[in-house]
Every structure is written in structure tokens, then in C-alpha cells.
Tab-separated table of C-alpha atoms in Angstrom:
chain	number	residue	atom	x	y	z
A	565	UNK	CA	-21.952	68.109	-9.286
A	566	UNK	CA	-20.611	71.667	-8.928
A	567	UNK	CA	-17.882	70.299	-6.665
A	568	UNK	CA	-16.320	68.453	-9.605
A	569	UNK	CA	-17.188	70.997	-12.324
A	570	UNK	CA	-15.578	73.930	-10.506
A	571	UNK	CA	-12.132	72.282	-10.021
A	572	UNK	CA	-12.187	71.066	-13.637
A	573	UNK	CA	-12.964	74.601	-14.773
A	574	UNK	CA	-10.069	75.937	-12.713
A	575	UNK	CA	-7.769	73.388	-14.331
A	576	UNK	CA	-9.090	74.497	-17.711
A	577	UNK	CA	-8.175	78.100	-16.944
A	578	UNK	CA	-4.567	77.135	-16.284
A	579	UNK	CA	-4.075	75.701	-19.757
A	580	UNK	CA	-3.851	78.993	-21.723
A	581	UNK	CA	-1.269	80.209	-19.217
A	582	UNK	CA	0.950	77.299	-20.147
A	583	UNK	CA	0.910	78.090	-23.856
A	584	UNK	CA	0.917	81.860	-24.190
A	585	UNK	CA	4.438	82.341	-25.540
A	586	UNK	CA	4.509	83.054	-29.230
A	587	UNK	CA	6.862	80.172	-30.009
A	588	UNK	CA	4.576	77.658	-28.356
A	589	UNK	CA	1.197	78.598	-29.816
A	590	UNK	CA	1.644	76.262	-32.778
A	591	UNK	CA	2.299	73.349	-30.389
A	592	UNK	CA	-1.188	73.349	-28.907
A	593	UNK	CA	-3.382	70.424	-30.007
A	594	UNK	CA	-7.053	69.588	-29.529
A	595	UNK	CA	-7.991	65.923	-28.936
A	596	UNK	CA	-4.391	64.723	-29.325
A	597	UNK	CA	-3.883	61.231	-30.709
A	598	UNK	CA	-1.252	60.240	-28.147
A	599	UNK	CA	-1.518	60.670	-24.401
A	600	UNK	CA	1.148	61.590	-21.877
A	601	UNK	CA	-0.299	59.906	-18.798
A	602	UNK	CA	-0.931	56.197	-19.397
A	603	UNK	CA	-4.078	54.410	-18.278
A	604	UNK	CA	-3.316	52.870	-14.881
A	605	UNK	CA	-4.941	49.502	-15.587
A	606	UNK	CA	-4.381	48.057	-12.116
A	607	UNK	CA	-6.157	50.847	-10.234
A	608	UNK	CA	-9.635	49.427	-9.428
A	609	UNK	CA	-11.118	52.918	-9.845
A	610	UNK	CA	-9.462	53.711	-13.181
A	611	UNK	CA	-11.775	55.012	-15.931
A	612	UNK	CA	-11.447	52.141	-18.399
A	613	UNK	CA	-13.225	49.169	-19.952
A	614	UNK	CA	-12.509	46.208	-17.679
A	615	UNK	CA	-14.208	43.096	-16.384
A	616	UNK	CA	-13.281	40.341	-13.959
A	617	UNK	CA	-14.649	37.360	-12.044
A	618	UNK	CA	-13.246	36.246	-8.706
A	619	UNK	CA	-13.681	33.802	-5.867
A	620	UNK	CA	-14.334	36.041	-2.874
A	621	UNK	CA	-13.653	35.040	0.712
A	622	UNK	CA	-13.423	36.885	3.992
A	623	UNK	CA	-15.263	37.890	7.102
A	624	UNK	CA	-18.934	38.634	6.463
A	625	UNK	CA	-18.795	37.652	2.798
A	626	UNK	CA	-21.657	35.492	1.536
A	627	UNK	CA	-20.542	35.523	-2.103
A	628	UNK	CA	-19.090	32.474	-3.791
A	629	UNK	CA	-18.472	34.389	-7.033
A	630	UNK	CA	-17.838	38.118	-7.303
A	631	UNK	CA	-17.731	39.878	-10.689
A	632	UNK	CA	-16.998	43.422	-11.793
A	633	UNK	CA	-17.912	45.175	-15.034
A	634	UNK	CA	-16.319	48.601	-15.480
A	635	UNK	CA	-17.416	50.737	-18.435
A	636	UNK	CA	-15.509	53.969	-18.833
A	637	UNK	CA	-12.931	55.960	-20.695
A	638	UNK	CA	-10.243	58.549	-20.123
A	639	UNK	CA	-9.083	60.724	-22.999
A	640	UNK	CA	-6.914	63.830	-23.416
A	641	UNK	CA	-8.992	66.826	-24.474
A	642	UNK	CA	-6.168	69.214	-25.270
A	643	UNK	CA	-2.402	69.213	-24.890
A	644	UNK	CA	0.663	71.310	-25.587
A	645	UNK	CA	4.425	71.322	-25.690
A	646	UNK	CA	6.952	73.823	-24.399
A	647	UNK	CA	10.730	73.815	-24.361
A	648	UNK	CA	10.658	72.793	-20.703
A	649	UNK	CA	7.831	70.237	-20.563
A	650	UNK	CA	4.763	68.741	-22.230
A	651	UNK	CA	1.281	68.926	-20.728
A	652	UNK	CA	-2.241	67.621	-21.274
A	653	UNK	CA	-5.705	67.973	-19.800
A	654	UNK	CA	-7.823	64.806	-19.730
A	655	UNK	CA	-11.431	64.004	-18.958
A	656	UNK	CA	-12.667	60.668	-17.640
A	657	UNK	CA	-15.898	59.018	-16.635
A	658	UNK	CA	-16.880	55.486	-15.631
A	659	UNK	CA	-19.526	53.205	-14.163
A	660	UNK	CA	-18.277	50.406	-11.893
A	661	UNK	CA	-20.823	47.594	-11.520
A	662	UNK	CA	-20.474	44.625	-9.167
A	663	UNK	CA	-22.389	41.351	-9.284
A	664	UNK	CA	-22.491	38.353	-6.976
A	665	UNK	CA	-23.562	34.730	-7.165
A	666	UNK	CA	-24.892	33.457	-3.838
A	667	UNK	CA	-26.142	30.055	-2.690
A	668	UNK	CA	-29.378	29.973	-0.731
A	669	UNK	CA	-30.087	27.539	2.074
A	670	UNK	CA	-32.176	25.391	-0.300
A	671	UNK	CA	-29.154	24.997	-2.591
A	672	UNK	CA	-30.365	27.370	-5.317
A	673	UNK	CA	-27.812	29.815	-6.747
A	674	UNK	CA	-28.912	33.403	-7.331
A	675	UNK	CA	-27.033	36.008	-9.369
A	676	UNK	CA	-27.711	39.689	-8.848
A	677	UNK	CA	-26.518	43.278	-9.091
A	678	UNK	CA	-24.818	44.381	-5.896
A	679	UNK	CA	-23.849	47.960	-6.589
A	680	UNK	CA	-23.087	50.708	-9.096
A	681	UNK	CA	-20.405	53.345	-8.558
A	682	UNK	CA	-20.214	56.434	-10.784
A	683	UNK	CA	-17.080	58.490	-11.371
A	684	UNK	CA	-16.246	61.762	-13.139
A	685	UNK	CA	-12.705	63.144	-13.239
A	686	UNK	CA	-10.520	65.888	-14.677
A	687	UNK	CA	-6.710	65.472	-14.868
A	688	UNK	CA	-3.867	67.862	-15.624
A	689	UNK	CA	-0.594	66.026	-16.381
A	690	UNK	CA	2.885	67.433	-16.983
A	691	UNK	CA	5.804	65.462	-18.409
A	692	UNK	CA	9.514	66.203	-18.544
A	693	UNK	CA	11.660	63.415	-19.890
A	694	UNK	CA	10.604	60.216	-18.152
A	695	UNK	CA	9.082	62.044	-15.182
A	696	UNK	CA	5.359	62.801	-15.010
A	697	UNK	CA	3.224	64.651	-12.498
A	698	UNK	CA	-0.573	64.545	-12.449
A	699	UNK	CA	-3.028	66.763	-10.587
A	700	UNK	CA	-6.475	65.172	-10.574
A	701	UNK	CA	-9.856	65.938	-9.130
A	702	UNK	CA	-12.777	63.535	-9.226
A	703	UNK	CA	-16.284	62.881	-7.965
A	704	UNK	CA	-17.533	59.415	-7.070
A	705	UNK	CA	-20.886	58.190	-5.801
A	706	UNK	CA	-22.172	54.730	-4.919
A	707	UNK	CA	-25.639	53.180	-5.152
A	708	UNK	CA	-26.778	49.725	-4.096
A	709	UNK	CA	-28.273	47.493	-6.770
A	710	UNK	CA	-31.943	46.489	-6.843
A	711	UNK	CA	-31.141	42.797	-6.366
A	712	UNK	CA	-29.050	43.477	-3.270
A	713	UNK	CA	-31.729	45.712	-1.730
A	714	UNK	CA	-34.454	43.097	-2.319
A	715	UNK	CA	-32.359	40.395	-0.629
A	716	UNK	CA	-31.280	42.671	2.225
A	717	UNK	CA	-34.256	44.995	2.886
A	718	UNK	CA	-32.830	46.193	6.196
A	719	UNK	CA	-29.661	47.504	4.534
A	720	UNK	CA	-29.150	51.273	4.498
A	721	UNK	CA	-29.523	52.090	0.817
A	722	UNK	CA	-26.911	54.823	0.713
A	723	UNK	CA	-24.911	55.739	3.798
A	724	UNK	CA	-22.985	58.305	1.683
A	725	UNK	CA	-19.562	56.978	2.702
A	726	UNK	CA	-18.688	56.602	-0.990
A	727	UNK	CA	-20.166	59.949	-2.079
A	728	UNK	CA	-17.290	62.433	-2.146
A	729	UNK	CA	-14.925	64.612	-4.165
A	730	UNK	CA	-11.157	64.194	-3.998
A	731	UNK	CA	-8.037	65.892	-5.300
A	732	UNK	CA	-4.756	64.028	-5.565
A	733	UNK	CA	-1.219	64.514	-6.793
A	734	UNK	CA	0.666	61.564	-8.310
A	735	UNK	CA	4.252	61.198	-9.528
A	736	UNK	CA	5.138	58.630	-12.193
A	737	UNK	CA	8.460	57.443	-13.531
A	738	UNK	CA	8.311	55.808	-16.956
A	739	UNK	CA	10.639	53.620	-18.987
A	740	UNK	CA	9.004	52.602	-22.245
A	741	UNK	CA	5.624	51.132	-21.303
A	742	UNK	CA	6.885	50.310	-17.794
A	743	UNK	CA	6.140	52.688	-14.961
A	744	UNK	CA	6.105	53.211	-11.207
A	745	UNK	CA	3.857	55.705	-9.455
A	746	UNK	CA	3.152	57.097	-6.007
A	747	UNK	CA	0.870	59.814	-4.751
A	748	UNK	CA	-1.445	61.165	-2.094
A	749	UNK	CA	-5.027	62.421	-2.090
A	750	UNK	CA	-7.362	64.472	0.072
A	751	UNK	CA	-11.168	64.485	0.109
A	752	UNK	CA	-12.254	68.118	-0.063
A	753	UNK	CA	-16.020	67.575	0.245
A	754	UNK	CA	-17.095	69.812	3.129
A	755	UNK	CA	-19.406	67.283	4.748
A	756	UNK	CA	-17.628	64.026	3.946
A	757	UNK	CA	-18.844	60.801	5.563
A	758	UNK	CA	-15.395	59.188	5.509
A	759	UNK	CA	-11.814	59.926	6.523
A	760	UNK	CA	-10.068	62.223	4.077
A	761	UNK	CA	-6.432	61.175	3.558
A	762	UNK	CA	-5.248	58.492	1.125
A	763	UNK	CA	-2.023	57.211	-0.431
A	764	UNK	CA	-1.456	55.130	-3.551
A	765	UNK	CA	1.526	53.418	-5.165
A	766	UNK	CA	2.145	50.759	-7.766
A	767	UNK	CA	3.409	50.028	-11.237
A	768	UNK	CA	3.612	47.703	-14.226
A	769	UNK	CA	6.593	45.845	-15.677
A	770	UNK	CA	6.388	44.390	-19.186
A	771	UNK	CA	8.596	41.627	-20.559
A	772	UNK	CA	9.694	41.287	-24.206
A	773	UNK	CA	7.777	44.348	-25.319
A	774	UNK	CA	9.088	44.017	-28.860
A	775	UNK	CA	6.730	41.083	-29.452
A	776	UNK	CA	3.002	41.480	-30.268
A	777	UNK	CA	2.188	39.160	-27.352
A	778	UNK	CA	4.127	39.655	-24.129
A	779	UNK	CA	3.937	39.022	-20.410
A	780	UNK	CA	3.596	41.586	-17.654
A	781	UNK	CA	3.260	41.840	-13.901
A	782	UNK	CA	2.296	44.631	-11.564
A	783	UNK	CA	0.606	45.788	-8.409
A	784	UNK	CA	-1.512	48.597	-7.008
A	785	UNK	CA	-1.499	49.510	-3.323
A	786	UNK	CA	-3.889	51.911	-1.631
A	787	UNK	CA	-3.601	53.051	1.964
A	788	UNK	CA	-6.709	54.891	3.146
A	789	UNK	CA	-7.340	56.587	6.451
A	790	UNK	CA	-10.931	55.361	5.977
A	791	UNK	CA	-9.555	51.821	6.381
A	792	UNK	CA	-7.341	52.703	9.363
A	793	UNK	CA	-4.333	52.805	7.003
A	794	UNK	CA	-4.461	49.051	6.417
A	795	UNK	CA	-3.218	48.521	2.831
A	796	UNK	CA	-5.450	47.288	0.004
A	797	UNK	CA	-3.189	45.279	-2.309
A	798	UNK	CA	-3.877	44.134	-5.865
A	799	UNK	CA	-1.186	41.968	-7.510
A	800	UNK	CA	-1.447	40.633	-11.077
A	801	UNK	CA	0.401	38.548	-13.652
A	802	UNK	CA	-0.827	38.317	-17.216
A	803	UNK	CA	-0.553	38.576	-20.988
A	804	UNK	CA	-0.540	41.772	-23.051
A	805	UNK	CA	-1.583	41.900	-26.717
A	806	UNK	CA	-0.075	44.833	-28.589
A	807	UNK	CA	-0.788	46.808	-31.734
A	808	UNK	CA	2.094	48.874	-33.095
A	809	UNK	CA	3.927	48.442	-29.764
A	810	UNK	CA	0.998	49.954	-27.798
A	811	UNK	CA	-0.886	47.805	-25.247
A	812	UNK	CA	-4.277	46.875	-26.693
A	813	UNK	CA	-5.653	44.071	-24.488
A	814	UNK	CA	-4.435	42.870	-21.122
A	815	UNK	CA	-5.610	39.580	-19.584
A	816	UNK	CA	-4.392	38.641	-16.135
A	817	UNK	CA	-4.735	36.547	-13.023
A	818	UNK	CA	-4.960	38.596	-9.861
A	819	UNK	CA	-4.997	38.402	-6.107
A	820	UNK	CA	-6.579	41.127	-4.020
A	821	UNK	CA	-6.492	41.603	-0.256
A	822	UNK	CA	-8.220	44.448	1.565
A	823	UNK	CA	-11.564	46.226	1.805
A	824	UNK	CA	-13.871	46.144	-1.205
A	825	UNK	CA	-12.692	48.971	-3.494
A	826	UNK	CA	-16.278	49.606	-4.611
A	827	UNK	CA	-19.689	50.263	-3.053
A	828	UNK	CA	-20.966	51.061	0.436
A	829	UNK	CA	-21.115	47.332	1.280
A	830	UNK	CA	-18.649	46.521	4.036
A	831	UNK	CA	-17.507	42.909	4.377
A	832	UNK	CA	-14.433	43.936	6.332
A	833	UNK	CA	-11.166	42.649	4.960
A	834	UNK	CA	-11.643	40.224	2.061
A	835	UNK	CA	-9.462	38.248	-0.303
A	836	UNK	CA	-10.229	37.365	-3.885
A	837	UNK	CA	-8.529	35.448	-6.657
A	838	UNK	CA	-9.594	35.329	-10.272
A	839	UNK	CA	-9.101	36.631	-13.819
A	840	UNK	CA	-9.699	40.008	-15.454
A	841	UNK	CA	-9.467	41.678	-18.853
A	842	UNK	CA	-9.096	45.288	-19.969
A	843	UNK	CA	-9.281	46.803	-23.450
A	844	UNK	CA	-7.656	50.041	-24.597
A	845	UNK	CA	-10.045	52.344	-26.436
A	846	UNK	CA	-7.269	54.274	-28.193
């Protein structure tokens, strides 16, 4: 845990340095109502409330139905404004749970918990105009579910490939509620059980944002050295329900192709198609 607490503390120490001029002291805010860095809904590992059910297919997959339930949040803790830029420090945490529905040889269907992933993150974001830059550090760990272990007793319960700490730097270009982003990350855990380098890119485009109900499309792409740099692609098309012009609920159809973004379970490359929903907490 110290590996995530220490970088967060270092980020915390940088905040006073950004707001020490006399003219800017009155622009510091605690628990600001509005956030600079938007929630990246299409990132499978985003700290948010989201759920989805999919038809999963691919080499080694025995699941006919694959479901995810993500319970988390990301909120700015303090923020400030200067003449040159705005900034905020955010904290996030989440639990990513995965469930499957399998058919036994006797024709009986069994539902069960496959895995739980846990995440804790600290983000420092800076914005100037429509350009944003985020420095983030996070810890993630993965643990197989009881149902999966009982059905697969020979499975290694935790091979530690999804237990690591990472720092990444991401650039985002915004236009209204539309945005594009790209960045790179590095796992700084000393004894990591996976390859360290990763890249990410994606974005969301909204249509007819002036209406309380609008359409949107988007994608998230991750390229991990752990996966031999083969891209993991998530593409969506859906409906956004708004409150006072801010996205409140997003419901979408999605297609995913790549390695499972969660857990230590390795089915190789898989494809899934299904529906998902996410809810904004603020």
C-alpha cells in the first residue's frame, strides 16, 4: 500500500507550490463542485459506477455470458486557479467484479463470481484552455472469485500479474463534452510480474448536446507490452441522458476485442458484444 500512498503524498506536496502567490490564494477550493478532468467512461479500469453484460467468445473461453459490475468513484479533493492554468488533485477508488454464466455438460447453467479487481488512484490534472494534462499514479490488485476457484481447483489463485503500481501521463483535448486523449504509462513496482510499458488513446463524440437526451460514440484503445503490443479495442455507440447539460447516465452497445481487461484469468484474445450502463455520481 505504501507504493501508492507515497506517490499520492508527493503529489499532495506539489499543490501548495502551485498556489503560493498572494493573488491566487483566494482561488484555492476544497472539494470543488466542478471537475477539470472528465470521467473517462470508456476506459474499462475507470473509477466509476458501471455495469455490463456481454456475449463472450474466443480461444479458451467457456463463458456464454460475461458480466461486469464496477463500483467506484473519482472526485476532486482540492483545486485552484492561476492566471496561466487551472489545476486539481483527485482521488479515486473502485472494485471491478466479473461474473460468468457457464453451461455444464449435463445442460445445467451455473452463474458465479469470476474475479474481483481493486484499484486506488491519485491524479493531478492541469488545464489551460481546451488542453489538459494529467499525471496519475495507481495501485491495482486482482483476486479470483470463490465460485471460479471451486470450479477450477487447479488454477493458481493469484499469480500476481495484476498486482502492480503504475504512473502515467495523459494529454486530453476537449471541445465541450467531446474529447480525445492519448498517453503512456510505466509500472514502477520493483518486482513486477508483468511487462511495464503501456499506451492508451481514445475519445468520445456527442451529438446534439443541447438536448436532454442525445447520442454519442467513442472508443478506447490500450496497447500493453504485457500483451505483446497487440491492441485492446473497445468501441461503443449509445444514448446519453443529461441534467443541466452535464452527462448523467450513458447507455451503450459495445464491441470489445483483445485480452480481458480484468483479472488474472487468461483466455487469450477474446471478443465480446453487449450492452453497458454508467451513472455519474456528481
